[in-house]
């Protein structure tokens, strides 16, 4: 909805909105199943679970994980069932004591004004919710009634604690904050500081900060070990270099997170021509503490090989205006082509000197053409002025 109303540009992907992601119309091969979707959900189905009782051992987490419809049904039924159960107990106590048939003024019942099951049910609600209309009250005649009153109050407090806590946790779930943590739609590979780097951009739309934010990346791909064992989802951690030098990020403005493709990188032997034929997925995980609530949140996204642009870099989005810095999110995912060797980082290291000379010559030639064009424009302006 946000992307359709142009509140959020279409050049980046909110971590929870995947319906607006445009899909390529033409594919050279069948699209690889994603391990992590663009909106952060994990594309993994848990099947053939034999020990279903393990979920009941952690009832609170199970209730929080339920959909809202099921949670509200359980919320309502827990109160109704407890009221009905204790209403039946109050009716049995009154029946056993003979309160239902006595109309004598000298007779002292266990609970006053209980004559039918409906009145016992209403008294059960009054006790558990502590309404106390005043028409019905317990007397000291029956010890069983006093014990039932104590038990029902304790049970009511436990139900209130569990159900209200469950509702609170569902409304304050950490993934809600991840709605405004955004990633660029595409990742890029280009030369940065004389090194071939894999880069992506991350930003936060809210003014409230993510404290102790950390970011990590993994390459998920199908691999085969030396013994012939096939690992369908081998997760390989990759090191990063971000503007603050560690995995922690100061996410006040959009940041470009980069990974230097070196000998330790799983992308070391991949070239521009090999990239779109690779069966790999780069998973990005951003985690931190929400400043306003203190709850840890996590935002995720991933990039398939076809979503990685070779030879491009992100355009600047931060500018200084009227004594403060301004962020233009309309350019968040915009990229421009830059001169980048099409060979792999391995070949670049082996023939680095020759490629660097060629790259430097191409950049120098472009600068020369640009300067010559500017000089000709200035010359024409002078002729016009004369």
Coordinates of C-alpha atoms in Angstrom, one line a residue:
X1 CA 0.0 0.0 0.0
X2 CA 2.8 2.4 0.8
X3 CA 4.6 1.8 -2.4
X4 CA 1.3 2.2 -4.4
X5 CA 0.7 5.6 -2.8
X6 CA 4.2 6.7 -3.5
X7 CA 4.9 7.3 0.1
X8 CA 7.8 4.9 -0.2
X9 CA 9.6 4.8 -3.6
X10 CA 9.7 1.6 -5.6
X11 CA 13.5 1.6 -5.8
X12 CA 13.9 -0.2 -2.4
X13 CA 12.1 -3.0 -0.6
X14 CA 10.5 -2.6 2.8
X15 CA 11.3 -5.6 4.8
X16 CA 7.7 -6.7 5.1
X17 CA 6.2 -5.6 1.8
X18 CA 6.8 -8.1 -1.0
X19 CA 3.7 -7.7 -3.1
X20 CA 5.1 -4.8 -5.0
X21 CA 8.3 -6.4 -6.1
X22 CA 8.4 -6.6 -9.9
X23 CA 9.4 -9.9 -11.3
X24 CA 11.4 -10.2 -14.6
X25 CA 9.3 -11.1 -17.5
X26 CA 11.9 -13.1 -19.3
X27 CA 14.1 -15.7 -17.6
X28 CA 17.0 -17.6 -19.0
X29 CA 16.4 -20.4 -16.6
X30 CA 14.0 -21.5 -14.0
X31 CA 14.0 -19.1 -11.0
X32 CA 15.8 -20.5 -7.9
X33 CA 13.6 -21.0 -4.8
X34 CA 14.5 -18.3 -2.4
X35 CA 15.7 -19.3 1.1
X36 CA 14.7 -15.8 2.4
X37 CA 12.1 -13.7 0.6
X38 CA 12.6 -10.0 -0.1
X39 CA 10.2 -9.2 2.7
X40 CA 12.3 -11.2 5.2
X41 CA 10.1 -14.3 5.6
X42 CA 11.9 -17.6 5.5
X43 CA 10.8 -19.9 2.7
X44 CA 11.0 -23.1 4.7
X45 CA 8.1 -25.5 5.4
X46 CA 8.3 -27.7 8.5
X47 CA 6.8 -31.1 7.7
X48 CA 6.5 -34.5 9.3
X49 CA 7.1 -33.3 12.8
X50 CA 6.6 -36.4 15.0
X51 CA 6.6 -34.8 18.5
X52 CA 3.8 -32.2 18.3
X53 CA 3.6 -32.1 22.1
X54 CA 6.8 -30.0 22.3
X55 CA 4.7 -27.0 21.2
X56 CA 2.5 -27.4 24.2
X57 CA 5.4 -27.4 26.6
X58 CA 5.9 -23.7 25.6
X59 CA 2.3 -22.6 25.6
X60 CA 2.9 -18.9 25.8
X61 CA 5.1 -18.8 22.7
X62 CA 2.6 -21.0 20.9
X63 CA -0.2 -18.5 21.7
X64 CA 1.9 -15.6 20.6
X65 CA 2.8 -17.3 17.3
X66 CA -0.9 -18.0 16.5
X67 CA -2.8 -15.9 14.1
X68 CA -4.9 -13.1 15.5
X69 CA -8.2 -14.9 14.8
X70 CA -7.1 -18.0 16.7
X71 CA -5.7 -15.9 19.5
X72 CA -9.0 -14.0 19.9
X73 CA -10.9 -17.2 19.9
X74 CA -8.7 -18.7 22.6
X75 CA -8.9 -15.5 24.5
X76 CA -12.8 -15.5 24.5
X77 CA -13.1 -19.3 25.1
X78 CA -10.7 -19.3 28.1
X79 CA -13.0 -16.8 29.9
X80 CA -16.3 -18.4 28.9
X81 CA -15.1 -21.9 29.8
X82 CA -13.8 -20.8 33.2
X83 CA -17.1 -18.9 33.9
X84 CA -19.1 -22.0 32.9
X85 CA -17.0 -24.4 34.9
X86 CA -17.2 -22.4 38.1
X87 CA -20.8 -21.6 37.5
X88 CA -21.4 -25.4 37.5
X89 CA -19.4 -25.8 40.7
X90 CA -21.4 -23.0 42.4
X91 CA -24.7 -24.6 41.3
X92 CA -23.6 -28.0 42.6
X93 CA -22.6 -26.4 45.9
X94 CA -26.0 -24.8 46.2
X95 CA -27.7 -28.0 45.1
X96 CA -25.8 -30.1 47.7
X97 CA -26.6 -27.6 50.5
X98 CA -30.3 -27.4 49.5
X99 CA -30.2 -23.7 48.6
X100 CA -32.4 -24.2 45.5
X101 CA -35.5 -25.4 47.3
X102 CA -35.4 -23.4 50.5
X103 CA -37.5 -20.2 50.8
X104 CA -37.5 -19.9 54.6
X105 CA -36.2 -16.6 56.0
X106 CA -34.3 -18.5 58.8
X107 CA -32.4 -20.7 56.3
X108 CA -28.8 -19.5 55.6
X109 CA -27.6 -20.5 52.1
X110 CA -24.0 -20.9 50.9
X111 CA -24.6 -18.1 48.4
X112 CA -27.6 -15.9 48.5
X113 CA -30.0 -15.5 45.6
X114 CA -28.9 -18.6 43.7
X115 CA -32.0 -20.5 42.5
X116 CA -31.0 -21.7 39.0
X117 CA -28.0 -22.4 36.9
X118 CA -28.3 -19.0 35.3
X119 CA -28.0 -17.3 38.6
X120 CA -25.0 -19.5 39.5
X121 CA -23.4 -18.6 36.1
X122 CA -23.9 -14.9 36.8
X123 CA -22.4 -15.2 40.2
X124 CA -19.4 -17.0 38.7
X125 CA -18.8 -14.0 36.4
X126 CA -19.2 -11.5 39.3
X127 CA -16.6 -13.4 41.4
X128 CA -14.0 -13.8 38.6
X129 CA -14.4 -10.3 37.1
X130 CA -14.9 -8.7 40.6
X131 CA -18.0 -6.9 39.5
X132 CA -20.1 -7.4 42.6
X133 CA -23.6 -6.1 41.8
X134 CA -24.6 -6.8 45.4
X135 CA -27.6 -9.1 44.8
X136 CA -25.6 -12.3 45.4
X137 CA -23.0 -12.9 48.1
X138 CA -21.2 -15.7 49.7
X139 CA -21.9 -16.6 53.4
X140 CA -19.8 -18.3 56.0
X141 CA -22.1 -21.3 56.1
X142 CA -20.2 -23.5 53.6
X143 CA -16.4 -24.0 53.8
X144 CA -16.6 -25.6 50.3
X145 CA -18.0 -22.3 48.9
X146 CA -15.1 -20.3 50.6
X147 CA -12.6 -22.7 49.1
X148 CA -14.2 -22.4 45.6
X149 CA -14.1 -18.6 45.9
X150 CA -10.4 -18.6 46.6
X151 CA -9.6 -21.1 43.8
X152 CA -11.7 -19.1 41.2
X153 CA -9.9 -15.8 42.1
X154 CA -6.5 -17.5 41.6
X155 CA -7.6 -19.1 38.3
X156 CA -9.0 -15.8 37.1
X157 CA -5.7 -14.0 37.9
X158 CA -3.7 -16.6 36.0
X159 CA -5.9 -16.4 33.0
X160 CA -5.7 -12.6 33.0
X161 CA -1.9 -12.7 33.2
X162 CA -1.5 -15.2 30.4
X163 CA -4.0 -13.8 28.0
X164 CA -3.3 -10.1 28.5
X165 CA 0.4 -10.8 28.3
X166 CA -0.2 -12.7 25.1
X167 CA -2.2 -9.8 23.6
X168 CA 0.5 -7.3 24.6
X169 CA 3.3 -9.4 23.1
X170 CA 1.4 -9.8 19.8
X171 CA 0.8 -6.0 19.5
X172 CA 4.4 -5.2 20.4
X173 CA 6.1 -7.9 18.4
X174 CA 9.6 -6.9 17.2
X175 CA 9.0 -7.5 13.5
X176 CA 6.6 -4.5 13.5
X177 CA 9.5 -2.2 13.9
X178 CA 11.2 -4.0 11.0
X179 CA 8.5 -2.6 8.6
X180 CA 10.5 0.7 8.4
X181 CA 14.0 -0.9 8.0
X182 CA 14.6 -1.0 4.3
X183 CA 17.1 -2.5 1.9
X184 CA 17.9 -1.7 -1.7
X185 CA 16.1 -3.7 -4.3
X186 CA 19.4 -4.7 -5.9
X187 CA 23.0 -5.2 -4.7
X188 CA 25.9 -4.1 -6.8
X189 CA 29.5 -5.2 -7.5
X190 CA 32.1 -2.5 -8.4
X191 CA 35.5 -1.3 -7.6
X192 CA 35.8 0.6 -4.3
X193 CA 39.1 1.8 -2.9
X194 CA 40.9 -0.2 -5.6
X195 CA 39.1 -3.4 -4.4
X196 CA 36.3 -5.4 -6.0
X197 CA 33.4 -5.1 -3.5
X198 CA 29.8 -6.4 -3.1
X199 CA 27.6 -3.6 -1.9
X200 CA 24.1 -3.0 -0.8
X201 CA 22.3 -0.1 0.9
X202 CA 20.3 -0.1 4.1
X203 CA 18.2 2.6 5.7
X204 CA 15.8 3.4 8.5
X205 CA 12.6 5.5 7.8
X206 CA 11.9 6.3 11.5
X207 CA 13.5 9.0 13.6
X208 CA 13.8 6.7 16.6
X209 CA 17.1 4.8 16.3
X210 CA 18.0 1.2 16.3
X211 CA 20.5 0.8 19.2
X212 CA 23.5 -1.5 18.9
X213 CA 22.5 -2.4 15.3
X214 CA 24.6 -5.1 13.7
X215 CA 24.5 -6.5 10.2
X216 CA 25.8 -9.7 8.8
X217 CA 25.6 -11.5 5.5
X218 CA 25.7 -15.1 4.4
X219 CA 25.9 -16.8 1.1
X220 CA 23.5 -19.7 0.8
X221 CA 24.2 -22.1 -2.0
X222 CA 24.2 -25.8 -2.8
X223 CA 27.6 -27.4 -2.3
X224 CA 29.1 -30.8 -2.4
X225 CA 31.8 -31.9 0.1
X226 CA 35.0 -33.8 -0.7
X227 CA 33.3 -36.9 0.4
X228 CA 30.4 -36.5 -2.0
X229 CA 27.9 -35.3 0.5
X230 CA 25.4 -32.8 -1.0
X231 CA 24.5 -29.9 1.3
X232 CA 21.4 -28.2 -0.3
X233 CA 21.6 -25.1 1.9
X234 CA 25.2 -24.4 2.9
X235 CA 25.4 -21.1 4.8
X236 CA 28.7 -19.4 4.5
X237 CA 29.4 -16.2 6.5
X238 CA 31.1 -13.4 4.7
X239 CA 33.0 -10.5 6.2
X240 CA 31.9 -7.0 5.8
X241 CA 33.4 -3.5 5.7
X242 CA 31.0 -0.8 6.6
X243 CA 31.5 3.0 7.3
X244 CA 32.2 2.5 11.0
X245 CA 34.7 -0.4 10.5
X246 CA 32.9 -3.2 12.4
X247 CA 29.6 -5.1 12.1
X248 CA 27.9 -2.5 14.3
X249 CA 26.2 0.3 12.3
X250 CA 25.1 3.8 13.2
X251 CA 21.9 3.8 11.2
X252 CA 21.0 7.5 11.3
X253 CA 21.1 7.9 7.5
X254 CA 21.2 5.3 4.8
X255 CA 24.5 3.4 4.7
X256 CA 26.2 1.4 2.0
X257 CA 27.4 -1.9 3.4
X258 CA 30.3 -3.4 1.5
X259 CA 32.0 -6.8 1.4
X260 CA 35.5 -6.9 -0.1
X261 CA 35.7 -9.9 -2.4
X262 CA 39.0 -11.4 -1.4
X263 CA 40.5 -14.9 -1.1
X264 CA 38.2 -15.7 1.9
X265 CA 35.1 -14.6 0.0
X266 CA 32.8 -17.2 -1.6
X267 CA 32.4 -14.8 -4.5
X268 CA 36.1 -14.8 -5.2
X269 CA 36.0 -16.9 -8.3
X270 CA 32.8 -15.5 -9.8
X271 CA 33.1 -13.2 -12.8
X272 CA 30.5 -11.0 -14.5
X273 CA 29.7 -13.7 -17.1
X274 CA 29.4 -16.4 -14.4
X275 CA 27.3 -14.4 -12.0
X276 CA 23.9 -15.0 -13.6
X277 CA 24.6 -18.7 -14.0
X278 CA 25.4 -19.2 -10.3
X279 CA 23.0 -20.9 -8.0
X280 CA 23.5 -18.7 -5.0
X281 CA 21.7 -16.3 -2.6
X282 CA 23.1 -13.6 -0.4
X283 CA 21.1 -13.3 2.8
X284 CA 21.4 -10.0 4.8
X285 CA 20.3 -9.8 8.4
X286 CA 20.0 -6.5 10.3
X287 CA 19.5 -6.8 14.1
X288 CA 19.3 -4.3 16.9
X289 CA 17.4 -3.0 19.9
X290 CA 14.4 -0.6 19.4
X291 CA 15.1 2.6 21.1
X292 CA 11.5 3.3 22.3
X293 CA 10.6 -0.2 23.5
X294 CA 13.9 -1.9 24.3
X295 CA 12.8 -5.0 22.2
X296 CA 15.3 -6.7 19.9
X297 CA 14.2 -6.6 16.3
X298 CA 15.5 -8.2 13.2
X299 CA 15.1 -7.4 9.5
X300 CA 16.1 -9.7 6.7
X301 CA 16.3 -9.8 2.9
X302 CA 18.2 -11.6 0.3
X303 CA 19.6 -11.2 -3.2
X304 CA 19.6 -13.8 -5.9
X305 CA 22.3 -13.8 -8.6
X306 CA 20.0 -12.0 -11.0
X307 CA 19.4 -9.2 -8.5
X308 CA 23.2 -8.4 -8.3
X309 CA 24.2 -5.7 -10.7
X310 CA 27.8 -5.9 -11.9
X311 CA 29.7 -2.7 -12.7
X312 CA 27.3 -0.3 -11.0
X313 CA 27.3 1.7 -7.8
X314 CA 24.7 3.6 -5.7
X315 CA 24.1 7.3 -6.2
X316 CA 24.5 9.6 -3.2
X317 CA 21.2 10.3 -1.3
X318 CA 22.5 12.6 1.5
X319 CA 23.0 16.3 0.9
X320 CA 23.6 19.3 3.2
X321 CA 20.7 21.8 3.1
X322 CA 20.3 24.9 5.3
X323 CA 22.6 23.7 8.0
X324 CA 21.4 20.1 8.2
X325 CA 21.7 16.9 6.3
X326 CA 18.8 15.8 4.1
X327 CA 18.1 12.3 2.8
X328 CA 16.4 11.9 -0.6
X329 CA 14.8 8.4 -0.5
X330 CA 13.6 8.7 -4.1
X331 CA 17.2 7.9 -5.0
X332 CA 17.6 5.2 -2.4
X333 CA 17.9 2.3 -4.9
X334 CA 19.3 4.3 -7.9
X335 CA 22.6 3.1 -9.4
X336 CA 24.9 4.3 -12.1
X337 CA 27.3 2.4 -14.3
X338 CA 31.0 2.6 -13.5
X339 CA 34.1 1.2 -15.1
X340 CA 34.6 -2.3 -13.5
X341 CA 36.6 -5.3 -14.7
X342 CA 34.4 -8.1 -15.8
X343 CA 36.8 -10.8 -14.5
X344 CA 36.6 -12.4 -11.2
X345 CA 38.4 -11.1 -8.1
X346 CA 40.8 -14.1 -8.4
X347 CA 41.8 -13.1 -11.9
X348 CA 42.0 -9.5 -10.8
X349 CA 44.5 -10.4 -8.1
X350 CA 46.6 -12.4 -10.6
X351 CA 46.6 -9.8 -13.3
X352 CA 45.9 -6.9 -11.1
X353 CA 48.5 -4.6 -12.3
X354 CA 47.5 -4.8 -16.0
X355 CA 43.8 -4.5 -15.2
X356 CA 44.4 -1.5 -12.9
X357 CA 46.4 0.2 -15.6
X358 CA 43.5 -0.4 -18.1
X359 CA 41.0 0.8 -15.6
X360 CA 43.0 3.9 -14.9
X361 CA 43.5 4.6 -18.6
X362 CA 39.7 4.3 -19.2
X363 CA 38.9 6.7 -16.3
X364 CA 41.7 9.1 -17.4
X365 CA 40.3 9.1 -21.0
X366 CA 36.8 9.8 -19.8
X367 CA 38.1 12.7 -17.6
X368 CA 40.0 14.0 -20.6
X369 CA 36.9 13.9 -22.8
X370 CA 34.9 15.6 -20.1
X371 CA 37.4 18.4 -19.6
X372 CA 37.7 18.9 -23.3
X373 CA 33.9 19.2 -23.7
X374 CA 33.8 21.7 -20.8
X375 CA 36.6 23.7 -22.4
X376 CA 34.8 23.8 -25.7
X377 CA 31.6 25.0 -24.0
X378 CA 33.4 27.7 -22.2
X379 CA 35.0 28.8 -25.4
X380 CA 31.7 29.1 -27.2
X381 CA 30.3 31.1 -24.3
X382 CA 33.2 33.5 -24.6
X383 CA 32.6 33.9 -28.4
X384 CA 28.9 34.6 -27.7
X385 CA 29.7 37.2 -25.2
X386 CA 32.1 38.9 -27.5

